Amino acid sequence: MAEAAAAPKKKGLSSGMQILIAMVAAILAGIFFGETMKQIEFIGSIFFRLIQMGIFPFVMCTIITSVGSLTPQQLSGNGLKGILVFVVTSGIAAAVGIFVALVMQPGAGLENSKLVQEAVFEAEASTVTLQDTLLSFFGNNIVNSMSSGSMIQCIVFSVALGLVISSWRNSHDGNCIVYDFCSQLAELLIRIIRAVMTFAPVGIFCYVSSMIGNLGPEILIPLAKFLLAMAVGMIIMFIGYFIVISIRCKLNPFRLVAKMLNMTVIAFGTISSAVTLPIAMEDTKKKIGCDPDIADLLLPLGMPLNSNGVAVHLAVTALTIAQMYGIAFGTGQLINVWLISFMLSFCNAVSPGASLLSMTMLIPALNLPMASIGIFGGLEYPTGAIRTTLNVDGDVFAALLVAGADGIDHEVFDAD
Amino acid sequence: MPTAPEKKFTYNPTIGIIIAMILGIAAGLLVGKPMGEVKFIGDAFFRLIQMNMILFVVTQIVDAVGGLSGEELSSIGLKTIAAFLISSLLASAWGIACAVIARPGAGLENSELVLNATTDLTATTTTVQDTILGFLPTNAVSAMANGMMVPSIVFSVFLGVAITIYRQHHGGQSKMLDLVRELGDLLLTIIRLVMNVAPIGIFCYVSASIGTLGLEILIPIGKYILVLLVGTLIFTIVWLIVVSVRCELPIGALFKKMIPMTVMAAATISSAVTLPLEMDDAKRKIGLRDKIADLALPLGMPLNSNGSALHMAVTAIFVAQMYGVEFQGGALAYVCVIALMLSLANAVAPGATLISLTMLIPALGLPLEAVAILGGLEYIVAAIRTTLNVNSDVFCALLVAKSEDGIDYDIFYGRKEYQEAA
C-alpha cells in the first residue's frame, strides 16, 4: 500500500527509500566486516555535525517566525482555542509516548550486550528537584543558553520574542526587520540542511555499519519493538480522539473514520503534511462538514504548530534509547523528556529527513549518546509515515474539536 | 504618536514592589526556612529578565554609538567614561576613609564569627595587567555567552563606531543598525511584560533570602553594615547636591523622580534588572535626551559601579581590621585602585560581588575565610550597593548631559510628554 501511494517527486528513489536501502546495506556490511567498520564512523559524525551546527539557530528562527506570524485574529477566538487545543493535544501526545515506552520497554533486554557495558553516559544524576527542573526552563543569558545547547531555554526565549514580534507587526503594518531576518535565516539554514540531507544515506550507512560491526546485530532487536510502540502510541491517540470527537461533536465515529480514510492514506504514503494539506482541507469541509472559517484558519496553522505524531515519536525514541543504554530516568528527567518532546514538536521542519532532523535536536538535548542516532534515523520511512498520519489527522481533530457540534454541518456529514 | 491616554488604574509598580518587599521580609521572619521553597519563583522571574540582558545591553550600545555622529561620539563618550572613572575612584576613596575612621572591624578578632569561619572558595589571583587585558574579548560570542559585560561592551562600541563610519558612506543607512535597534525594542517589550509580575518575584526572592538567613546574622557585624549604609547614604547625598547645583535642577524634585529606580534596585539587587526602568524614568521623568540616556546608562551599568567600589573598599579595610592588619599610606592607595578595577570587572548578576571579593581579599594578602562571613550578608549588602550603582549612573549621565545640552527641562518640569524617537 505504501509503495503504491508514495509519489516521489525526484527521479529515482525517494529519500526515505534510499535511507532504508543504506540501512539494510549497513547492517549487512556491519555483520560481514565486524569491528573494522568502526573506522568509518567519523564519516557519519561529519554528516551529523553538518546538520547539527545549524540546528540551534534553525529551531529558534522557526519558532520565532511561526509564533511571530500569528495575527491578532489567530490569537483570539477560534484561533486561540485552536492553539490551545494544539498545545494540549501535543502535551498529551508526548505523555502517551512516554507511557507507551515505559509500559512496553522497547529498549530493554540489552543489559548484557556490549552496548550497555561500554556505554559512558553523561545523563545527569536524577537528584534534581522539581524546583530545579522548573527553574532550568529559564536561562540567565540567552547567548549562554544557545552556546551551551539548552534547548528549552532557547525555546522559551523564542516564544517570548515571537509573541512580542507578533504584536509589534500588528502595530507596524506587518513590518518587522527582526522577523524578516529570522525567517530568511531559517530559510537559509533549511537549505543547508536539505543539501546535507542528500547525503543522509551515506551518513546513516557509516553510523549503522560501525554500530552493528562493533556491537553485533542484536542491537536491532529494539527497533521492531520501537516501531510497535510507536504504532501503539498512535492508535491510543486515535482512539482517544475518536471518543472525544464523537461525544463533543455528536458524530458517528465509524462514519468519521471512513471520511478521514482518504487523507490518512495520503499522509501515510507521502509522509508529508504539506502535500496532504489541500486534501485535508477539502475533505474536512466537503465531507465532514466542518465550518469553512474554522477549517481554513486552523488546518494551515496546525501544519507547523500541531504535530502530535512528532511528540509521540520523540518521546518514544528518547525513552527507547535511554532503555537501550540502561539509563534509568527519574521523575525529573521524565518531565524533561516530556517537555522537550512536546516543545520540539512545535518546530517540525517540513523537509525530507524530518525524523532524522528532529532526532538531531532531541538526542543532544537529553545528553543521550549520539551513536544511537544512526539506527533510529535509518527508520525515516516507517516513523515518518506514522508521524505524518497522526500530525495530519490531529489537525483535523483539533479543528473539529473547536468547531463543536454547532460548527459542523451534519447534513454534509451524513451524506455520502 | 498622539498623546497616550494616562493610565487611569491605580496600580503603581513602585508601591507594589515596596509592599512586596515588606511582606517578603515579614514572611521571611515569620515562616523562616520553609520560605526557601519559593525562591525558585523569584529566580524564575529574575531569569526571565536576565536572559535578555546581555543582548539588550549590546543592542543599546551598538544603537547608541552607531547612531551618533563622529564628534558627538568622542565628546559624549569620553566625558561619560571620565565621569564614571572619577566618581568610582572617589567612591572607593570615600569607602576607605569611612572604614578607617569608623573602624567597624576592630574588636572582632576573637569573636566566634571569625574563629569559626570556613570556606570552600578558592583564591583567585589577579594582577592589574590581567584585569585590564580582561576588558578585551578574545571572542565576542563567548564573551556574551559567559556574561562578561565589559568585553561585550568593548565589542559593541567597536561595532557601533564601525556602523557610524559605514553610515557616513551609505547615506545614513545601515540595515545592521535598523536590525539591532528593533531587536533592542523587542527585548525591552519582553522585559516590560515580565516587569508586570515584579512584586510576585520580589516577594518570593526577599522572603526566601530573609527566611533562610534570618536577621540574627546582622548583629555581630552590624557595625560593618552601618558604616556601609551611612557611607553610601552620604555619598549619594553629596552626589545629589553636586548634580542639582551643576544642572540647576531642584534637589527635591530630582530626588523624588529617582525613587522608583532606587526601590527597584534595592529590591532586585541587580542593576541589570533595574536598567530598563532606569532608562524609562531618566527619559520620561527627568528629561534626559535619548542620545545621552541610551549611551550613558547601559554603559554605566558595568562600567560605573560607585556602590561596588565603595563596598569593596569598606570591606577590604573591615576585613583587615578584623584580622588585626593595619593598612597605611601606599597600601591604602593600592586598595583604592584595586577596588575600582574590580568594580569595573563585575559581572552583572546577583552574587557577582562575592566573586569579586574572592579576588580582592587574597590580592591584599587577607584570609579568604572572611569572604564566607560576608557571603551570608550578600542580600543586604547588595541592596545598599546596587542603589548607589544605579543612582550614580543617572548622576553621571546628568553631569555629561548638562555640558551637551542633553537635558530637556520641559520634560523635567512636566511641561511636555516624552516622545518616542521615530
CSV table of C-alpha atoms in Angstrom, one decimal, chain A:
chain,number,residue,atom,x,y,z
A,1,MET,CA,0.0,0.0,0.0
A,2,ALA,CA,2.7,2.3,1.0
A,3,GLU,CA,4.7,1.9,-2.3
A,4,ALA,CA,1.6,2.5,-4.3
A,5,ALA,CA,0.8,5.8,-2.6
A,6,ALA,CA,4.3,7.0,-2.4
A,7,ALA,CA,4.8,9.6,-5.1
A,8,PRO,CA,8.5,10.7,-5.1
A,9,LYS,CA,8.8,13.9,-6.9
A,10,LYS,CA,12.5,13.4,-7.6
A,11,LYS,CA,13.6,11.0,-10.3
A,12,GLY,CA,14.9,7.7,-8.9
A,13,LEU,CA,14.4,6.5,-5.4
A,14,SER,CA,12.7,8.6,-2.8
A,15,SER,CA,14.9,9.8,0.1
A,16,GLY,CA,13.1,7.5,2.5
A,17,MET,CA,13.8,4.6,0.3
A,18,GLN,CA,17.4,5.5,-0.1
A,19,ILE,CA,17.9,5.7,3.6
A,20,LEU,CA,16.2,2.3,4.0
A,21,ILE,CA,18.5,0.7,1.5
A,22,ALA,CA,21.5,2.4,3.1
A,23,MET,CA,20.4,0.9,6.4
A,24,VAL,CA,20.0,-2.6,5.1
A,25,ALA,CA,23.3,-2.4,3.3
A,26,ALA,CA,24.9,-1.1,6.5
A,27,ILE,CA,23.5,-4.0,8.6
A,28,LEU,CA,25.0,-6.4,6.1
A,29,ALA,CA,28.3,-4.6,6.0
A,30,GLY,CA,28.4,-4.5,9.8
A,31,ILE,CA,27.8,-8.2,10.1
A,32,PHE,CA,30.4,-9.1,7.5
A,33,PHE,CA,33.2,-6.7,8.3
A,34,GLY,CA,32.7,-6.5,12.1
A,35,GLU,CA,34.8,-4.1,14.0
A,36,THR,CA,36.7,-2.7,11.1
A,37,MET,CA,33.6,-0.8,10.1
A,38,LYS,CA,34.2,1.4,13.1
A,39,GLN,CA,36.9,3.2,11.1
A,40,ILE,CA,34.2,4.9,9.0
A,41,GLU,CA,32.1,6.1,12.0
A,42,PHE,CA,33.7,9.5,11.7
A,43,ILE,CA,32.1,10.0,8.2
A,44,GLY,CA,28.7,9.5,9.8
A,45,SER,CA,29.8,12.0,12.5
A,46,ILE,CA,30.7,14.5,9.9
A,47,PHE,CA,27.3,14.2,8.4
A,48,PHE,CA,25.5,14.7,11.7
A,49,ARG,CA,27.7,17.6,12.7
A,50,LEU,CA,26.9,19.3,9.4
A,51,ILE,CA,23.3,19.2,10.3
A,52,GLN,CA,23.7,19.9,14.0
A,53,MET,CA,25.8,23.1,13.5
A,54,GLY,CA,22.7,24.9,12.2
A,55,ILE,CA,20.1,23.3,14.4
A,56,PHE,CA,20.0,25.9,17.2
A,57,PRO,CA,19.5,29.0,15.1
A,58,PHE,CA,17.2,26.9,13.0
A,59,VAL,CA,14.9,25.9,15.8
A,60,MET,CA,14.9,29.4,17.3
A,61,CYS,CA,14.2,31.1,14.0
A,62,THR,CA,11.5,28.6,13.1
A,63,ILE,CA,9.7,29.2,16.4
A,64,ILE,CA,10.2,33.0,16.3
A,65,THR,CA,8.7,33.2,12.8
A,66,SER,CA,5.9,30.8,13.4
A,67,VAL,CA,4.8,32.5,16.7
A,68,GLY,CA,5.7,35.9,15.3
A,69,SER,CA,3.5,35.4,12.2
A,70,LEU,CA,0.4,34.8,14.3
A,71,THR,CA,-2.1,37.6,13.7
A,72,PRO,CA,-4.4,39.0,16.3
A,73,GLN,CA,-7.2,37.2,14.6
A,74,GLN,CA,-5.4,33.9,15.1
A,75,LEU,CA,-4.6,34.8,18.7
A,76,SER,CA,-8.2,35.4,19.6
A,77,GLY,CA,-11.5,33.5,19.3
A,78,ASN,CA,-11.3,30.3,17.4
A,79,GLY,CA,-7.6,30.8,16.6
A,80,LEU,CA,-6.7,30.9,20.3
A,81,LYS,CA,-8.9,28.0,21.0
A,82,GLY,CA,-7.2,26.1,18.2
A,83,ILE,CA,-3.8,26.9,19.5
A,84,LEU,CA,-4.8,25.8,23.0
A,85,VAL,CA,-6.1,22.5,21.5
A,86,PHE,CA,-2.8,22.1,19.7
A,87,VAL,CA,-0.8,22.7,22.8
A,88,VAL,CA,-2.9,20.4,25.0
A,89,THR,CA,-3.0,17.6,22.5
A,90,SER,CA,0.7,17.8,21.8
A,91,GLY,CA,1.3,17.6,25.5
A,92,ILE,CA,-1.0,14.6,25.8
A,93,ALA,CA,0.7,13.0,22.8
A,94,ALA,CA,4.1,13.3,24.4
A,95,ALA,CA,2.8,11.9,27.6
A,96,VAL,CA,1.2,9.0,25.7
A,97,GLY,CA,4.6,8.4,24.0
A,98,ILE,CA,6.3,8.2,27.4
A,99,PHE,CA,3.6,6.0,28.8
A,100,VAL,CA,3.8,3.5,25.9
A,101,ALA,CA,7.6,3.4,26.1
A,102,LEU,CA,7.5,2.9,29.8
A,103,VAL,CA,5.0,0.1,29.6
A,104,MET,CA,6.4,-1.7,26.6
A,105,GLN,CA,10.1,-1.1,27.4
A,106,PRO,CA,11.1,-1.3,23.7
A,107,GLY,CA,14.8,-0.7,24.5
A,108,ALA,CA,15.1,-3.2,27.4
A,109,GLY,CA,16.8,-6.6,27.2
A,110,LEU,CA,20.2,-5.4,26.1
A,111,GLU,CA,21.7,-5.3,29.7
A,112,ASN,CA,24.3,-7.9,28.8
A,113,SER,CA,25.2,-6.5,25.5
A,114,LYS,CA,28.5,-4.7,24.8
A,115,LEU,CA,26.5,-1.6,24.2
A,116,VAL,CA,25.4,-1.2,27.8
A,117,GLN,CA,28.7,-2.3,29.2
A,118,GLU,CA,30.7,0.1,27.1
A,119,ALA,CA,28.3,3.0,27.4
A,120,VAL,CA,29.6,6.0,29.1
A,121,PHE,CA,26.5,8.2,29.5
A,122,GLU,CA,26.6,11.8,30.5
A,123,ALA,CA,22.9,11.9,31.5
A,124,GLU,CA,23.0,13.8,34.8
A,125,ALA,CA,22.1,12.1,38.1
A,126,SER,CA,18.5,12.0,39.0
A,127,THR,CA,18.7,14.1,42.2
A,128,VAL,CA,17.1,17.1,40.5
A,129,THR,CA,14.3,18.6,42.5
A,130,LEU,CA,11.1,19.8,40.8
A,131,GLN,CA,12.0,23.4,41.5
A,132,ASP,CA,15.4,22.9,39.8
A,133,THR,CA,13.6,21.4,36.8
A,134,LEU,CA,11.1,24.3,36.6
A,135,LEU,CA,13.9,26.8,37.1
A,136,SER,CA,16.0,25.3,34.4
A,137,PHE,CA,13.5,26.3,31.8
A,138,PHE,CA,14.6,29.8,32.2
A,139,GLY,CA,18.1,30.8,31.2
A,140,ASN,CA,20.3,33.5,32.8
A,141,ASN,CA,21.6,34.6,29.5
A,142,ILE,CA,20.2,33.7,26.2
A,143,VAL,CA,23.5,33.7,24.4
A,144,ASN,CA,24.8,31.3,27.0
A,145,SER,CA,21.7,29.1,26.5
A,146,MET,CA,22.4,28.9,22.8
A,147,SER,CA,26.1,28.2,23.2
A,148,SER,CA,25.6,25.5,25.8
A,149,GLY,CA,22.8,23.9,23.9
A,150,SER,CA,19.9,24.4,26.4
A,151,MET,CA,17.1,23.7,24.1
A,152,ILE,CA,14.2,24.5,26.4
A,153,GLN,CA,15.7,27.8,27.5
A,154,CYS,CA,16.1,28.8,23.8
A,155,ILE,CA,12.6,27.8,23.0
A,156,VAL,CA,11.2,29.8,26.0
A,157,PHE,CA,13.1,32.8,24.7
A,158,SER,CA,12.0,32.3,21.2
A,159,VAL,CA,8.3,32.0,22.1
A,160,ALA,CA,8.6,35.3,24.2
A,161,LEU,CA,10.3,37.0,21.3
A,162,GLY,CA,7.8,35.6,18.8
A,163,LEU,CA,4.9,36.9,20.8
A,164,VAL,CA,6.4,40.4,21.1
A,165,ILE,CA,7.1,40.3,17.4
A,166,SER,CA,3.5,39.4,16.7
A,167,SER,CA,2.2,42.4,18.5
A,168,TRP,CA,4.9,44.6,17.0
A,169,ARG,CA,4.0,43.6,13.5
A,170,ASN,CA,0.4,44.3,14.3
A,171,SER,CA,1.2,47.9,15.2
A,172,HIS,CA,3.7,48.4,12.4
A,173,ASP,CA,1.7,47.4,9.3
A,174,GLY,CA,3.2,43.9,9.4
A,175,ASN,CA,6.8,45.2,9.1
A,176,CYS,CA,9.4,43.8,11.4
A,177,ILE,CA,13.1,43.6,10.4
A,178,VAL,CA,13.9,41.1,13.1
A,179,TYR,CA,11.0,38.9,11.8
A,180,ASP,CA,12.2,39.1,8.2
A,181,PHE,CA,15.8,38.4,9.3
A,182,CYS,CA,14.8,35.3,11.3
A,183,SER,CA,12.5,34.0,8.6
A,184,GLN,CA,15.2,34.4,6.0
A,185,LEU,CA,17.8,32.8,8.3
A,186,ALA,CA,15.6,29.9,8.9
A,187,GLU,CA,15.1,29.6,5.1
A,188,LEU,CA,18.8,29.6,4.5
A,189,LEU,CA,19.5,27.1,7.2
A,190,ILE,CA,16.9,24.7,5.9
A,191,ARG,CA,18.6,24.9,2.6
A,192,ILE,CA,21.9,23.9,4.1
A,193,ILE,CA,20.2,21.1,6.0
A,194,ARG,CA,18.4,19.9,2.8
A,195,ALA,CA,21.7,19.9,0.9
A,196,VAL,CA,23.3,17.9,3.6
A,197,MET,CA,20.4,15.6,3.8
A,198,THR,CA,21.2,14.5,0.3
A,199,PHE,CA,24.0,12.6,1.9
A,200,ALA,CA,21.8,11.1,4.6
A,201,PRO,CA,22.1,7.5,3.2
A,202,VAL,CA,25.9,7.8,3.4
A,203,GLY,CA,25.8,9.2,7.0
A,204,ILE,CA,23.3,6.5,8.0
A,205,PHE,CA,25.4,3.8,6.4
A,206,CYS,CA,28.5,4.8,8.2
A,207,TYR,CA,26.9,5.1,11.6
A,208,VAL,CA,24.8,2.0,11.4
A,209,SER,CA,27.5,-0.2,9.9
A,210,SER,CA,30.0,0.8,12.5
A,211,MET,CA,27.5,0.3,15.3
A,212,ILE,CA,26.5,-3.1,14.0
A,213,GLY,CA,30.1,-4.0,13.3
A,214,ASN,CA,31.1,-3.1,16.8
A,215,LEU,CA,28.1,-4.3,18.8
A,216,GLY,CA,26.6,-7.1,16.7
A,217,PRO,CA,23.1,-7.3,15.1
A,218,GLU,CA,21.2,-7.9,18.4
A,219,ILE,CA,21.2,-4.2,18.7
A,220,LEU,CA,18.4,-4.2,16.1
A,221,ILE,CA,16.0,-6.1,18.3
A,222,PRO,CA,14.7,-3.0,20.0
A,223,LEU,CA,13.9,-1.4,16.6
A,224,ALA,CA,11.0,-3.8,15.9
A,225,LYS,CA,9.6,-3.2,19.4
A,226,PHE,CA,10.2,0.5,19.0
A,227,LEU,CA,8.1,0.6,15.8
A,228,LEU,CA,5.4,-1.4,17.5
A,229,ALA,CA,5.5,1.1,20.5
A,230,MET,CA,5.1,4.0,18.1
A,231,ALA,CA,2.2,2.3,16.4
A,232,VAL,CA,0.5,1.6,19.7
A,233,GLY,CA,1.0,5.2,20.7
A,234,MET,CA,-0.6,6.3,17.6
A,235,ILE,CA,-3.6,4.0,18.0
A,236,ILE,CA,-4.1,5.2,21.6
A,237,MET,CA,-4.1,8.8,20.4
A,238,PHE,CA,-6.6,7.9,17.6
A,239,ILE,CA,-9.0,6.1,19.8
A,240,GLY,CA,-8.9,8.9,22.4
A,241,TYR,CA,-9.6,11.4,19.6
A,242,PHE,CA,-12.5,9.4,18.1
A,243,ILE,CA,-14.1,9.1,21.5
A,244,VAL,CA,-13.7,12.8,22.4
A,245,ILE,CA,-14.8,14.0,18.9
A,246,SER,CA,-17.8,11.8,18.7
A,247,ILE,CA,-19.1,13.0,22.1
A,248,ARG,CA,-18.2,16.7,21.6
A,249,CYS,CA,-19.5,16.9,18.0
A,250,LYS,CA,-22.2,14.2,18.2
A,251,LEU,CA,-20.8,12.4,15.2
A,252,ASN,CA,-20.8,8.7,14.4
A,253,PRO,CA,-17.2,7.6,15.0
A,254,PHE,CA,-17.2,4.9,12.4
A,255,ARG,CA,-18.5,7.2,9.8
A,256,LEU,CA,-15.8,9.7,10.8
A,257,VAL,CA,-13.2,7.0,10.3
A,258,ALA,CA,-14.4,6.3,6.8
A,259,LYS,CA,-14.5,10.0,5.9
A,260,MET,CA,-10.9,10.5,7.1
A,261,LEU,CA,-9.5,7.4,5.4
A,262,ASN,CA,-8.5,9.3,2.2
A,263,MET,CA,-6.4,11.9,3.8
A,264,THR,CA,-4.9,9.4,6.2
A,265,VAL,CA,-3.8,7.2,3.3
A,266,ILE,CA,-2.2,10.1,1.5
A,267,ALA,CA,-0.4,11.3,4.7
A,268,PHE,CA,0.8,7.8,5.2
A,269,GLY,CA,2.0,7.4,1.7
A,270,THR,CA,3.6,10.8,1.1
A,271,ILE,CA,4.9,11.3,4.6
A,272,SER,CA,4.4,15.0,4.1
A,273,SER,CA,1.8,17.1,5.9
A,274,ALA,CA,2.4,19.9,3.5
A,275,VAL,CA,1.4,17.7,0.5
A,276,THR,CA,-1.6,16.4,2.3
A,277,LEU,CA,-2.8,19.8,3.5
A,278,PRO,CA,-5.0,20.7,0.4
A,279,ILE,CA,-6.8,17.3,0.5
A,280,ALA,CA,-7.2,17.5,4.3
A,281,MET,CA,-8.8,20.9,3.9
A,282,GLU,CA,-11.1,19.8,1.1
A,283,ASP,CA,-12.3,16.7,2.9
A,284,THR,CA,-12.7,18.4,6.2
A,285,LYS,CA,-15.0,21.0,4.7
A,286,LYS,CA,-16.8,19.0,2.0
A,287,LYS,CA,-17.0,15.5,3.5
A,288,ILE,CA,-17.1,16.1,7.3
A,289,GLY,CA,-18.9,19.4,7.0
A,290,CYS,CA,-16.7,21.4,9.3
A,291,ASP,CA,-17.4,25.2,9.3
A,292,PRO,CA,-15.1,26.5,6.5
A,293,ASP,CA,-14.0,29.5,8.6
A,294,ILE,CA,-12.6,27.2,11.2
A,295,ALA,CA,-11.0,24.7,8.8
A,296,ASP,CA,-9.4,27.5,6.8
A,297,LEU,CA,-7.9,29.1,9.9
A,298,LEU,CA,-6.8,26.0,11.8
A,299,LEU,CA,-5.6,23.5,9.3
A,300,PRO,CA,-2.8,25.7,7.8
A,301,LEU,CA,-2.0,26.9,11.3
A,302,GLY,CA,-1.8,23.4,12.6
A,303,MET,CA,0.6,22.2,9.9
A,304,PRO,CA,3.7,23.6,11.5
A,305,LEU,CA,2.3,24.1,15.0
A,306,ASN,CA,0.4,20.9,15.8
A,307,SER,CA,2.4,17.8,15.4
A,308,ASN,CA,1.1,15.1,17.7
A,309,GLY,CA,2.9,12.5,15.7
A,310,VAL,CA,6.2,14.2,16.3
A,311,ALA,CA,5.6,14.4,20.0
A,312,VAL,CA,4.8,10.7,20.3
A,313,HIS,CA,7.8,9.9,18.1
A,314,LEU,CA,10.3,11.9,20.1
A,315,ALA,CA,9.1,10.7,23.5
A,316,VAL,CA,9.2,7.0,22.4
A,317,THR,CA,12.6,7.4,20.8
A,318,ALA,CA,14.1,9.2,23.8
A,319,LEU,CA,13.0,6.5,26.2
A,320,THR,CA,13.9,3.6,23.9
A,321,ILE,CA,17.4,4.9,23.6
A,322,ALA,CA,17.7,5.5,27.3
A,323,GLN,CA,16.5,2.0,27.9
A,324,MET,CA,18.9,0.5,25.4
A,325,TYR,CA,21.8,2.1,27.3
A,326,GLY,CA,20.4,1.1,30.6
A,327,ILE,CA,19.8,4.7,31.7
A,328,ALA,CA,17.0,4.8,34.3
A,329,PHE,CA,15.2,8.1,34.1
A,330,GLY,CA,13.8,9.5,37.3
A,331,THR,CA,10.7,11.6,37.5
A,332,GLY,CA,12.7,14.8,36.9
A,333,GLN,CA,14.1,13.5,33.7
A,334,LEU,CA,10.8,12.1,32.6
A,335,ILE,CA,9.4,15.5,32.9
A,336,ASN,CA,12.3,16.8,31.0
A,337,VAL,CA,11.8,14.2,28.2
A,338,TRP,CA,8.1,15.1,28.1
A,339,LEU,CA,8.8,18.8,27.8
A,340,ILE,CA,11.5,18.5,25.2
A,341,SER,CA,9.4,16.2,23.1
A,342,PHE,CA,6.4,18.5,23.5
A,343,MET,CA,8.3,21.6,22.7
A,344,LEU,CA,10.3,20.2,19.8
A,345,SER,CA,7.2,19.0,18.2
A,346,PHE,CA,6.4,22.7,17.6
A,347,CYS,CA,9.4,23.2,15.4
A,348,ASN,CA,8.6,20.4,13.0
A,349,ALA,CA,10.6,21.0,9.9
A,350,VAL,CA,8.8,20.5,6.6
A,351,SER,CA,11.7,18.8,4.8
A,352,PRO,CA,12.9,15.4,3.8
A,353,GLY,CA,14.6,13.6,6.6
A,354,ALA,CA,12.4,15.4,9.1
A,355,SER,CA,12.6,12.5,11.6
A,356,LEU,CA,16.3,12.5,11.4
A,357,LEU,CA,16.3,16.2,11.9
A,358,SER,CA,14.2,16.1,15.0
A,359,MET,CA,16.4,13.3,16.3
A,360,THR,CA,19.4,15.6,15.9
A,361,MET,CA,17.6,18.1,18.1
A,362,LEU,CA,16.4,15.6,20.6
A,363,ILE,CA,19.3,13.4,21.4
A,364,PRO,CA,21.9,16.0,22.3
A,365,ALA,CA,19.2,17.9,24.2
A,366,LEU,CA,18.8,15.0,26.6
A,367,ASN,CA,22.5,14.1,26.7
A,368,LEU,CA,21.9,10.7,25.1
A,369,PRO,CA,24.7,9.1,23.1
A,370,MET,CA,24.8,10.4,19.5
A,371,ALA,CA,25.9,7.0,18.2
A,372,SER,CA,22.3,5.8,18.7
A,373,ILE,CA,21.0,8.4,16.2
A,374,GLY,CA,22.0,6.3,13.2
A,375,ILE,CA,19.8,3.3,13.7
A,376,PHE,CA,16.8,5.4,14.7
A,377,GLY,CA,17.4,7.9,11.9
A,378,GLY,CA,17.5,5.0,9.5
A,379,LEU,CA,13.9,4.3,10.2
A,380,GLU,CA,12.9,7.5,8.4
A,381,TYR,CA,10.2,6.0,6.3
A,382,PRO,CA,8.2,3.9,8.7
A,383,THR,CA,8.4,6.5,11.5
A,384,GLY,CA,7.7,9.3,9.1
A,385,ALA,CA,4.6,7.6,7.9
A,386,ILE,CA,3.3,7.1,11.5
A,387,ARG,CA,4.2,10.7,12.4
A,388,THR,CA,2.6,12.3,9.4
A,389,THR,CA,-0.6,10.4,9.8
A,390,LEU,CA,-1.0,11.5,13.3
A,391,ASN,CA,0.1,15.0,12.5
A,392,VAL,CA,-2.5,15.5,9.7
A,393,ASP,CA,-5.4,13.7,11.5
A,394,GLY,CA,-4.5,15.6,14.7
A,395,ASP,CA,-5.0,18.9,12.9
A,396,VAL,CA,-8.4,17.8,11.6
A,397,PHE,CA,-9.4,16.6,15.1
A,398,ALA,CA,-8.3,19.9,16.6
A,399,ALA,CA,-10.4,21.8,14.0
A,400,LEU,CA,-13.5,19.6,14.7
A,401,LEU,CA,-13.0,20.0,18.5
A,402,VAL,CA,-13.0,23.8,18.1
A,403,ALA,CA,-16.0,23.7,15.8
A,404,GLY,CA,-18.1,21.6,18.2
A,405,ALA,CA,-21.5,20.2,17.3
A,406,ASP,CA,-22.8,23.5,16.1
A,407,GLY,CA,-19.8,24.2,13.8
A,408,ILE,CA,-20.4,21.0,11.8
A,409,ASP,CA,-23.0,20.7,9.0
A,410,HIS,CA,-24.5,17.3,9.9
A,411,GLU,CA,-26.3,17.1,6.6
A,412,VAL,CA,-22.9,17.1,4.8
A,413,PHE,CA,-21.5,14.6,7.3
A,414,ASP,CA,-24.5,12.3,6.9
A,415,ALA,CA,-24.5,12.5,3.1
A,416,ASP,CA,-22.3,10.1,1.2
